[in-house]
Amino acid sequence: MLTKEEVLGIVEKEQIEFIRIEFLDYAGVTRGRTVRPAQLASAMDKGVNFSTAIMSFDCFDEYIPNPAYGANDGDFFAIPDPATFAILPYRKSTARMLCDLVDANGDPWAGCPRNALKRLLSEVESKLGGKMFMAFEQEAYLLREVDDKIQTADNSHCFSTVGVDVQEDFVQDFVLSLEKMGVETEQISSEYGPGQLEINLKYTPALQATDNQVTFMHLFKQIAKDKGMIGTLMPKPFQHLAGSGLHVHISLFDESGENLFEDPSDQRGLDMSEKAYHFIGGLLKHAPSLIAIGAPSVNSYKRMQPGTWAPAHVCYGSGNRSVLVRIPEKRRARRFEFRGADGTCNPYLLAACLVAAGLHGIQSRIEPGEPATTDVSKMSNAELKERGISWVPRSLPEAIGYLAEDTILAETIGRSIWEEFINIKRTESDKFNRYVSDWERKLFANLF
């Protein structure tokens, strides 16, 4: 963990000329300002000001109707966290710092998702006696624009070495850049779709893991662009190809390193502890709301279709990739994986809501039921009903409707975040519903 003084020393020693001060808004868009070295000490002490209204912009970069934050609502201040300082290896004399947002009094601003995550992680330590660890697994496509058409950057096969070979220049620059910025990787693979990659990040404490995912998001796009490609975390870029998901692995350890989610005497035979099952119970209880947070774009719901290896039903299971919450096989450390997110989300907001749902599950002793052992996508509606398995929301409006009724998440992550996130996503959904596509025009103009 770097201190303020150490950051200033590195900036001077490495002759850094520009420092980007960054945070993510509710739409998942990175906002920020760039300061010069002479202003950095002041920025770390007092913060860099932003109009609160920036948090009421949607992904189209348009100010939403009836926003929570108006012209009269003043500023918040972005305080760079020294622990996130990293020199950008792909930019000249430039570094980046991620921020916490504070109000005019210097207190944590209620609308800051990173603050919400830090507060909830503190609750985990005080109430559960352990520290939460996470790891993010992001699937993403490399694309090229040819004759004004976007297509995959290669035609590689799933898990083949060809995809990594063809994209060797990108993969190596990307992974080495991550590592230079302090982000360790565990696995690199060519994924199901041509031109699709998955790069698994290493398990770390949850806040650091979430910061690492933000770094991943930025680097993937920037380095692809530098190499003449489009790097996208879009959930479903092509109708006929595999979608790209974001899987979050979750575990809990005490100070001595004991895994609090592990219990070899588990009667269900999965070696999971009571805390783990209740945490999963909380995830399933709040699943529709978590889907709204983790899959917050209109494109997200084109990915989560049955039979596509993306979760379409609310259930859990061991070694089963048709479920929403997967427990890896026993030979791996006891943890579980939330599979209902994608790269259009704000990782801080997602991580905060996962922790909030899990805490509710543990505190209320919510049972998750029996694990699903078969491919849930092949079950009939009658079988699903008999097992008590519901569908995940089938559209963004449906998911947001569930989130709007989830008062427990509202109180735990903060109502100001909850309310404006809902407002922004409803605005984006309304804009999509008014959009007339070429597909519609060709179909209906000729048919009617």
Coordinates of C-alpha atoms in Angstrom, one line a residue:
M1 CA 0.0 0.0 0.0
L2 CA 1.5 3.3 -1.1
T3 CA 1.3 6.4 1.1
K4 CA 0.8 10.0 -0.1
E5 CA 4.5 10.7 0.4
E6 CA 5.5 7.6 -1.5
V7 CA 3.3 8.6 -4.5
L8 CA 4.8 12.1 -4.6
G9 CA 8.2 10.6 -4.5
I10 CA 7.5 8.2 -7.4
V11 CA 6.0 11.0 -9.5
E12 CA 9.2 13.0 -9.0
K13 CA 11.6 10.1 -9.6
E14 CA 9.8 8.8 -12.7
Q15 CA 9.2 12.2 -14.1
I16 CA 5.5 11.7 -14.3
E17 CA 3.9 14.8 -16.0
F18 CA 0.2 14.0 -15.9
I19 CA -1.9 12.2 -13.3
R20 CA -5.4 11.1 -14.1
I21 CA -7.9 11.4 -11.2
E22 CA -10.7 8.9 -12.0
F23 CA -14.0 7.4 -10.7
L24 CA -17.0 5.6 -12.2
D25 CA -20.5 7.0 -12.4
Y26 CA -23.7 4.9 -12.1
A27 CA -23.8 4.2 -15.8
G28 CA -20.4 2.6 -15.5
V29 CA -18.7 5.4 -17.4
T30 CA -15.2 6.5 -16.2
R31 CA -15.1 10.2 -15.4
G32 CA -12.1 12.2 -14.3
R33 CA -9.7 15.1 -14.6
T34 CA -6.0 15.2 -15.2
V35 CA -3.7 17.2 -12.9
R36 CA -0.1 18.1 -13.1
P37 CA 2.5 17.1 -10.4
A38 CA 2.3 20.5 -8.7
Q39 CA -1.4 20.0 -8.0
L40 CA -1.2 16.3 -6.9
A41 CA -0.5 16.9 -3.2
S42 CA -3.5 19.3 -2.9
A43 CA -5.7 16.8 -4.8
M44 CA -4.8 14.0 -2.4
D45 CA -5.5 16.3 0.6
K46 CA -8.6 18.3 -0.5
G47 CA -9.8 16.4 -3.6
V48 CA -10.7 17.5 -7.1
N49 CA -14.1 19.0 -7.5
F50 CA -16.9 17.7 -9.8
S51 CA -20.5 18.9 -10.1
T52 CA -22.8 16.3 -8.5
A53 CA -24.9 16.5 -11.6
I54 CA -22.3 14.3 -13.4
M55 CA -23.9 11.3 -11.6
S56 CA -27.2 12.0 -13.3
F57 CA -25.8 11.3 -16.8
D58 CA -26.7 8.1 -18.7
C59 CA -24.5 6.0 -20.9
F60 CA -25.5 8.2 -23.9
D61 CA -23.8 11.1 -21.9
E62 CA -27.1 12.8 -21.7
Y63 CA -28.5 14.5 -18.6
I64 CA -31.6 12.5 -17.5
P65 CA -35.0 14.0 -17.0
N66 CA -35.9 14.8 -13.4
P67 CA -32.4 14.1 -12.1
A68 CA -31.5 13.8 -8.4
Y69 CA -28.6 16.2 -8.8
G70 CA -29.2 19.6 -10.4
A71 CA -27.4 22.8 -11.0
N72 CA -28.1 23.9 -7.5
D73 CA -26.6 20.8 -5.8
G74 CA -23.0 21.9 -5.7
D75 CA -19.9 19.7 -5.9
F76 CA -18.4 16.5 -4.5
F77 CA -14.7 16.1 -4.3
A78 CA -12.7 13.1 -5.7
I79 CA -9.9 12.1 -3.3
P80 CA -7.3 9.9 -5.1
D81 CA -6.5 6.7 -3.1
P82 CA -2.7 6.4 -3.0
A83 CA -3.1 2.6 -3.0
T84 CA -4.4 2.8 -6.6
F85 CA -1.5 4.8 -8.0
A86 CA -0.1 3.2 -11.1
I87 CA 2.0 4.4 -14.0
L88 CA 0.2 3.9 -17.3
P89 CA 2.7 1.8 -19.4
Y90 CA 0.8 2.6 -22.6
R91 CA 0.8 6.4 -22.2
K92 CA 3.7 8.9 -22.0
S93 CA 4.7 10.1 -18.6
T94 CA 1.2 9.5 -17.2
A95 CA -0.2 7.9 -14.1
R96 CA -3.7 7.1 -12.8
M97 CA -5.4 7.1 -9.4
L98 CA -8.9 5.9 -8.5
C99 CA -10.9 7.9 -6.1
D100 CA -13.3 8.0 -3.2
L101 CA -15.8 10.8 -3.3
V102 CA -16.4 13.1 -0.4
D103 CA -18.7 16.0 0.3
A104 CA -17.8 19.7 1.1
N105 CA -17.1 18.8 4.7
G106 CA -14.7 16.0 3.7
D107 CA -17.1 13.3 4.8
P108 CA -17.8 10.2 2.6
W109 CA -20.3 11.4 -0.1
A110 CA -23.4 9.2 0.2
G111 CA -23.6 8.8 -3.6
C112 CA -20.2 7.1 -4.0
P113 CA -20.3 3.4 -4.9
R114 CA -16.7 2.9 -3.8
N115 CA -17.5 4.3 -0.4
A116 CA -20.5 2.0 -0.2
L117 CA -18.3 -1.0 -0.9
K118 CA -15.7 0.0 1.7
R119 CA -18.4 0.5 4.3
L120 CA -20.0 -2.9 3.6
L121 CA -16.6 -4.7 3.7
S122 CA -16.0 -3.1 7.1
E123 CA -19.3 -4.6 8.2
V124 CA -18.2 -8.0 7.0
E125 CA -15.1 -7.8 9.2
S126 CA -16.9 -6.6 12.3
K127 CA -20.0 -8.9 12.0
L128 CA -18.5 -12.1 10.4
G129 CA -14.9 -11.9 11.7
G130 CA -13.3 -12.3 8.3
K131 CA -12.1 -10.5 5.3
M132 CA -13.9 -10.8 1.9
F133 CA -11.8 -11.8 -1.1
M134 CA -12.9 -11.6 -4.7
A135 CA -11.6 -12.4 -8.2
F136 CA -13.1 -11.2 -11.4
E137 CA -13.2 -13.2 -14.6
Q138 CA -14.1 -11.0 -17.7
E139 CA -14.9 -12.3 -21.1
A140 CA -14.3 -9.8 -23.9
Y141 CA -14.1 -9.6 -27.7
L142 CA -11.4 -8.2 -30.0
L143 CA -13.1 -6.7 -33.1
R144 CA -12.0 -5.0 -36.3
E145 CA -13.8 -2.6 -38.6
V146 CA -13.6 -3.7 -42.2
D147 CA -15.4 -1.8 -45.0
D148 CA -17.5 0.0 -42.3
K149 CA -18.6 -3.3 -40.8
I150 CA -17.5 -4.6 -37.4
Q151 CA -16.4 -8.2 -37.3
T152 CA -14.4 -10.5 -35.0
A153 CA -10.6 -9.9 -35.1
D154 CA -9.9 -13.6 -35.8
N155 CA -11.7 -17.0 -36.3
S156 CA -10.1 -18.9 -33.5
H157 CA -11.8 -21.8 -31.7
C158 CA -12.7 -22.2 -28.0
F159 CA -9.7 -22.9 -25.8
S160 CA -7.5 -23.4 -28.8
T161 CA -4.0 -22.0 -28.7
V162 CA -4.6 -20.4 -32.1
G163 CA -6.6 -17.5 -30.6
V164 CA -3.8 -16.6 -28.2
D165 CA -1.2 -17.1 -31.0
V166 CA -3.0 -14.9 -33.5
Q167 CA -3.4 -12.2 -30.8
E168 CA 0.0 -12.7 -29.2
D169 CA 1.0 -9.0 -29.6
F170 CA -2.2 -7.8 -27.9
V171 CA -2.3 -10.5 -25.2
Q172 CA 1.3 -10.1 -24.1
D173 CA 1.1 -6.3 -24.1
F174 CA -2.2 -6.4 -22.2
V175 CA -1.1 -8.9 -19.6
L176 CA 2.3 -7.3 -19.1
S177 CA 0.7 -3.8 -18.8
L178 CA -1.7 -5.2 -16.2
E179 CA 1.2 -6.6 -14.2
K180 CA 3.1 -3.3 -14.4
M181 CA 0.1 -1.7 -12.9
G182 CA 0.1 -4.2 -10.1
V183 CA -2.7 -6.5 -11.3
E184 CA -1.8 -10.2 -11.3
T185 CA -3.4 -12.6 -13.8
E186 CA -3.9 -16.3 -13.3
Q187 CA -5.1 -17.7 -16.7
I188 CA -5.4 -16.6 -20.3
S189 CA -7.6 -18.4 -22.8
S190 CA -9.2 -18.1 -26.1
E191 CA -12.9 -18.3 -25.3
Y192 CA -16.1 -19.7 -27.0
G193 CA -16.4 -17.0 -29.6
P194 CA -13.9 -16.2 -32.4
G195 CA -11.8 -13.3 -31.3
Q196 CA -13.1 -13.7 -27.7
L197 CA -10.7 -13.9 -24.8
E198 CA -11.0 -14.6 -21.0
I199 CA -8.3 -13.4 -18.7
N200 CA -8.7 -14.4 -15.1
L201 CA -7.5 -12.0 -12.4
K202 CA -5.9 -13.2 -9.2
Y203 CA -7.8 -13.5 -5.9
T204 CA -7.2 -10.4 -3.7
P205 CA -9.1 -8.5 -0.9
A206 CA -12.4 -7.4 -2.4
L207 CA -11.7 -3.7 -2.7
Q208 CA -8.4 -4.3 -4.5
A209 CA -10.0 -6.9 -6.7
T210 CA -12.7 -4.4 -7.7
D211 CA -10.0 -1.8 -8.4
N212 CA -8.2 -4.4 -10.5
Q213 CA -11.4 -5.0 -12.6
V214 CA -11.6 -1.3 -13.3
T215 CA -8.0 -1.4 -14.5
F216 CA -8.8 -4.4 -16.7
M217 CA -11.8 -2.6 -18.3
H218 CA -9.7 0.5 -19.1
L219 CA -6.6 -1.4 -20.4
F220 CA -8.5 -3.9 -22.6
K221 CA -10.1 -1.1 -24.6
Q222 CA -7.1 1.2 -24.7
I223 CA -4.5 -1.3 -25.8
A224 CA -6.9 -2.8 -28.4
K225 CA -7.4 0.7 -29.8
D226 CA -3.7 1.3 -29.9
K227 CA -3.3 -1.8 -32.0
G228 CA -6.1 -0.9 -34.5
M229 CA -8.8 -3.0 -33.0
I230 CA -11.9 -2.5 -30.9
G231 CA -11.8 -4.2 -27.5
T232 CA -15.3 -4.6 -26.1
L233 CA -16.8 -6.0 -23.0
M234 CA -20.3 -5.7 -24.6
P235 CA -22.4 -8.7 -23.4
K236 CA -23.7 -9.7 -26.8
P237 CA -22.0 -8.1 -29.8
F238 CA -23.2 -10.7 -32.3
Q239 CA -26.6 -12.5 -32.4
H240 CA -25.0 -15.8 -33.6
L241 CA -21.9 -15.9 -31.3
A242 CA -21.3 -16.4 -27.6
G243 CA -21.9 -13.6 -25.3
S244 CA -19.4 -12.1 -22.8
G245 CA -20.0 -12.4 -19.1
L246 CA -18.4 -11.2 -15.9
H247 CA -18.0 -13.9 -13.2
V248 CA -17.2 -12.8 -9.6
H249 CA -15.6 -15.4 -7.3
I250 CA -16.3 -14.8 -3.6
S251 CA -14.6 -16.2 -0.5
L252 CA -14.2 -15.3 3.2
F253 CA -11.0 -15.7 5.4
D254 CA -10.2 -14.9 9.0
E255 CA -7.0 -13.4 10.2
S256 CA -5.3 -16.7 10.5
G257 CA -6.1 -17.6 6.9
E258 CA -8.9 -20.1 7.7
N259 CA -11.5 -20.3 5.0
L260 CA -14.8 -19.4 6.7
F261 CA -16.8 -20.8 3.7
E262 CA -15.3 -24.3 4.1
D263 CA -16.6 -27.1 6.3
P264 CA -15.5 -30.7 5.6
S265 CA -18.5 -32.0 7.7
D266 CA -21.0 -30.4 5.3
Q267 CA -24.1 -32.7 5.1
R268 CA -24.8 -31.7 1.5
G269 CA -21.4 -33.1 0.5
L270 CA -20.0 -29.9 -1.0
D271 CA -17.6 -29.0 2.0
M272 CA -19.3 -25.6 2.3
S273 CA -20.0 -23.9 5.7
E274 CA -23.3 -22.7 7.0
K275 CA -22.1 -19.1 6.4
A276 CA -21.4 -20.0 2.8
Y277 CA -24.9 -21.5 2.2
H278 CA -26.6 -18.5 3.9
F279 CA -24.5 -16.1 1.8
I280 CA -25.6 -18.0 -1.3
G281 CA -29.2 -17.8 0.1
G282 CA -28.9 -14.1 0.2
L283 CA -27.6 -13.9 -3.4
L284 CA -30.5 -16.0 -4.6
K285 CA -33.1 -14.0 -2.5
H286 CA -31.9 -10.8 -4.1
A287 CA -31.0 -12.3 -7.5
P288 CA -33.4 -10.2 -9.7
S289 CA -32.0 -7.0 -8.1
L290 CA -28.4 -8.2 -8.5
I291 CA -29.1 -8.9 -12.1
A292 CA -30.2 -5.3 -12.6
I293 CA -27.0 -4.1 -11.0
G294 CA -24.7 -6.6 -12.7
A295 CA -26.4 -6.7 -16.1
P296 CA -27.5 -3.0 -16.5
S297 CA -27.7 -2.6 -20.3
V298 CA -30.5 -3.4 -22.7
N299 CA -27.9 -5.6 -24.5
S300 CA -27.3 -7.7 -21.4
Y301 CA -30.5 -9.7 -21.7
K302 CA -29.7 -10.9 -25.2
R303 CA -26.9 -12.9 -23.5
M304 CA -28.8 -14.6 -20.7
Q305 CA -30.7 -17.1 -22.7
P306 CA -31.2 -20.8 -21.7
G307 CA -28.8 -23.2 -23.3
T308 CA -26.1 -20.6 -23.9
W309 CA -24.0 -21.3 -20.8
A310 CA -25.1 -18.0 -19.5
P311 CA -27.4 -18.1 -16.4
A312 CA -31.1 -17.9 -17.2
H313 CA -32.4 -19.3 -13.9
V314 CA -32.1 -18.4 -10.2
C315 CA -30.4 -21.4 -8.5
Y316 CA -27.0 -22.7 -7.4
G317 CA -25.0 -25.9 -8.0
S318 CA -21.6 -27.5 -7.8
G319 CA -19.6 -27.6 -11.1
N320 CA -22.8 -26.6 -12.9
R321 CA -22.5 -23.8 -15.4
S322 CA -26.2 -23.5 -16.1
V323 CA -26.8 -21.9 -12.6
L324 CA -26.6 -18.4 -11.4
V325 CA -24.2 -19.2 -8.4
R326 CA -21.7 -22.0 -9.1
I327 CA -19.6 -23.8 -6.5
P328 CA -16.4 -25.1 -8.1
E329 CA -15.4 -28.7 -7.8
K330 CA -14.0 -29.9 -4.4
R331 CA -10.4 -30.0 -5.5
R332 CA -10.4 -26.2 -5.6
A333 CA -10.5 -23.9 -2.6
R334 CA -14.1 -23.5 -1.2
R335 CA -15.7 -20.4 -2.8
F336 CA -18.5 -19.6 -5.1
E337 CA -19.0 -17.7 -8.3
F338 CA -21.8 -15.2 -9.2
R339 CA -22.3 -15.5 -13.0
G340 CA -25.1 -13.0 -13.6
A341 CA -23.0 -9.9 -14.5
D342 CA -21.3 -8.4 -17.6
G343 CA -18.8 -5.7 -18.5
T344 CA -21.4 -2.9 -18.7
C345 CA -21.7 -2.8 -14.9
N346 CA -20.1 -0.5 -12.4
P347 CA -17.8 -3.0 -10.6
Y348 CA -18.0 -1.1 -7.3
L349 CA -21.7 -1.1 -7.3
L350 CA -21.8 -4.8 -8.2
A351 CA -19.4 -5.8 -5.5
A352 CA -21.2 -3.7 -2.9
C353 CA -24.6 -5.3 -3.8
L354 CA -23.1 -8.8 -3.7
V355 CA -21.8 -8.2 -0.2
A356 CA -25.0 -6.6 0.9
A357 CA -27.1 -9.5 -0.3
G358 CA -24.7 -12.0 1.2
L359 CA -24.7 -10.2 4.6
H360 CA -28.5 -10.2 4.6
G361 CA -28.5 -13.9 3.8
I362 CA -26.2 -14.7 6.7
Q363 CA -27.9 -12.4 9.2
S364 CA -31.4 -13.8 8.3
R365 CA -30.1 -17.4 7.9
I366 CA -31.6 -17.6 4.4
E367 CA -31.4 -21.2 3.1
P368 CA -30.6 -21.6 -0.6
G369 CA -32.4 -24.9 -1.0
E370 CA -30.9 -28.0 -2.7
P371 CA -28.3 -27.5 -5.3
A372 CA -29.2 -28.1 -9.0
T373 CA -27.3 -31.1 -10.4
T374 CA -28.6 -31.1 -13.9
D375 CA -28.6 -28.6 -16.8
V376 CA -31.3 -26.2 -15.6
S377 CA -31.9 -24.9 -19.2
K378 CA -33.3 -28.3 -20.2
M379 CA -36.0 -28.3 -17.4
S380 CA -39.6 -27.8 -18.4
N381 CA -41.6 -25.0 -16.8
A382 CA -43.4 -27.7 -14.7
E383 CA -40.0 -29.1 -13.4
L384 CA -38.8 -25.6 -12.7
K385 CA -41.9 -24.8 -10.7
E386 CA -41.7 -28.1 -8.8
R387 CA -38.1 -27.3 -7.8
G388 CA -38.9 -23.7 -6.9
I389 CA -36.5 -22.3 -9.6
S390 CA -37.5 -19.0 -11.2
W391 CA -36.2 -17.3 -14.3
V392 CA -33.8 -14.4 -14.1
P393 CA -35.4 -11.1 -15.4
R394 CA -35.9 -11.3 -19.1
S395 CA -35.3 -7.6 -19.8
L396 CA -33.8 -4.5 -18.2
P397 CA -37.2 -2.9 -17.3
E398 CA -38.2 -6.2 -15.5
A399 CA -34.9 -6.3 -13.6
I400 CA -35.1 -2.6 -12.6
G401 CA -38.7 -3.2 -11.5
Y402 CA -37.4 -5.8 -9.0
L403 CA -34.6 -3.5 -7.9
A404 CA -37.1 -0.7 -7.2
E405 CA -38.9 -3.0 -4.7
D406 CA -35.7 -4.2 -3.0
T407 CA -35.7 -1.9 0.0
I408 CA -33.1 -4.0 1.8
L409 CA -30.5 -3.3 -0.9
A410 CA -31.6 0.3 -1.0
E411 CA -30.8 0.7 2.7
T412 CA -27.5 -1.2 2.6
I413 CA -25.9 0.4 -0.4
G414 CA -27.6 3.8 0.2
R415 CA -30.9 5.2 -1.1
S416 CA -29.2 8.0 -3.0
I417 CA -27.2 5.5 -5.1
W418 CA -30.2 3.2 -5.5
E419 CA -32.7 5.8 -6.6
E420 CA -30.5 7.5 -9.2
F421 CA -29.3 4.3 -10.6
I422 CA -32.9 3.2 -11.2
N423 CA -33.7 6.6 -12.8
I424 CA -30.7 6.4 -15.1
K425 CA -31.5 2.8 -16.2
R426 CA -35.2 3.6 -16.8
T427 CA -34.1 6.5 -19.0
E428 CA -31.7 4.3 -21.0
S429 CA -34.4 1.7 -21.4
D430 CA -37.0 4.3 -22.6
K431 CA -34.5 5.5 -25.2
F432 CA -33.9 2.0 -26.5
N433 CA -37.7 1.4 -26.8
R434 CA -38.0 4.5 -29.0
Y435 CA -35.1 3.5 -31.3
V436 CA -36.1 2.1 -34.7
S437 CA -33.5 -0.3 -36.1
D438 CA -32.6 -1.2 -39.7
W439 CA -33.9 -4.7 -38.9
E440 CA -37.3 -3.4 -38.0
R441 CA -37.4 -1.1 -41.0
K442 CA -36.5 -3.8 -43.5
L443 CA -39.0 -6.3 -41.9
F444 CA -42.1 -4.1 -41.4
A445 CA -41.7 -1.8 -44.4
N446 CA -41.8 -4.7 -46.8
L447 CA -44.4 -6.8 -44.8
F448 CA -47.1 -4.2 -44.1

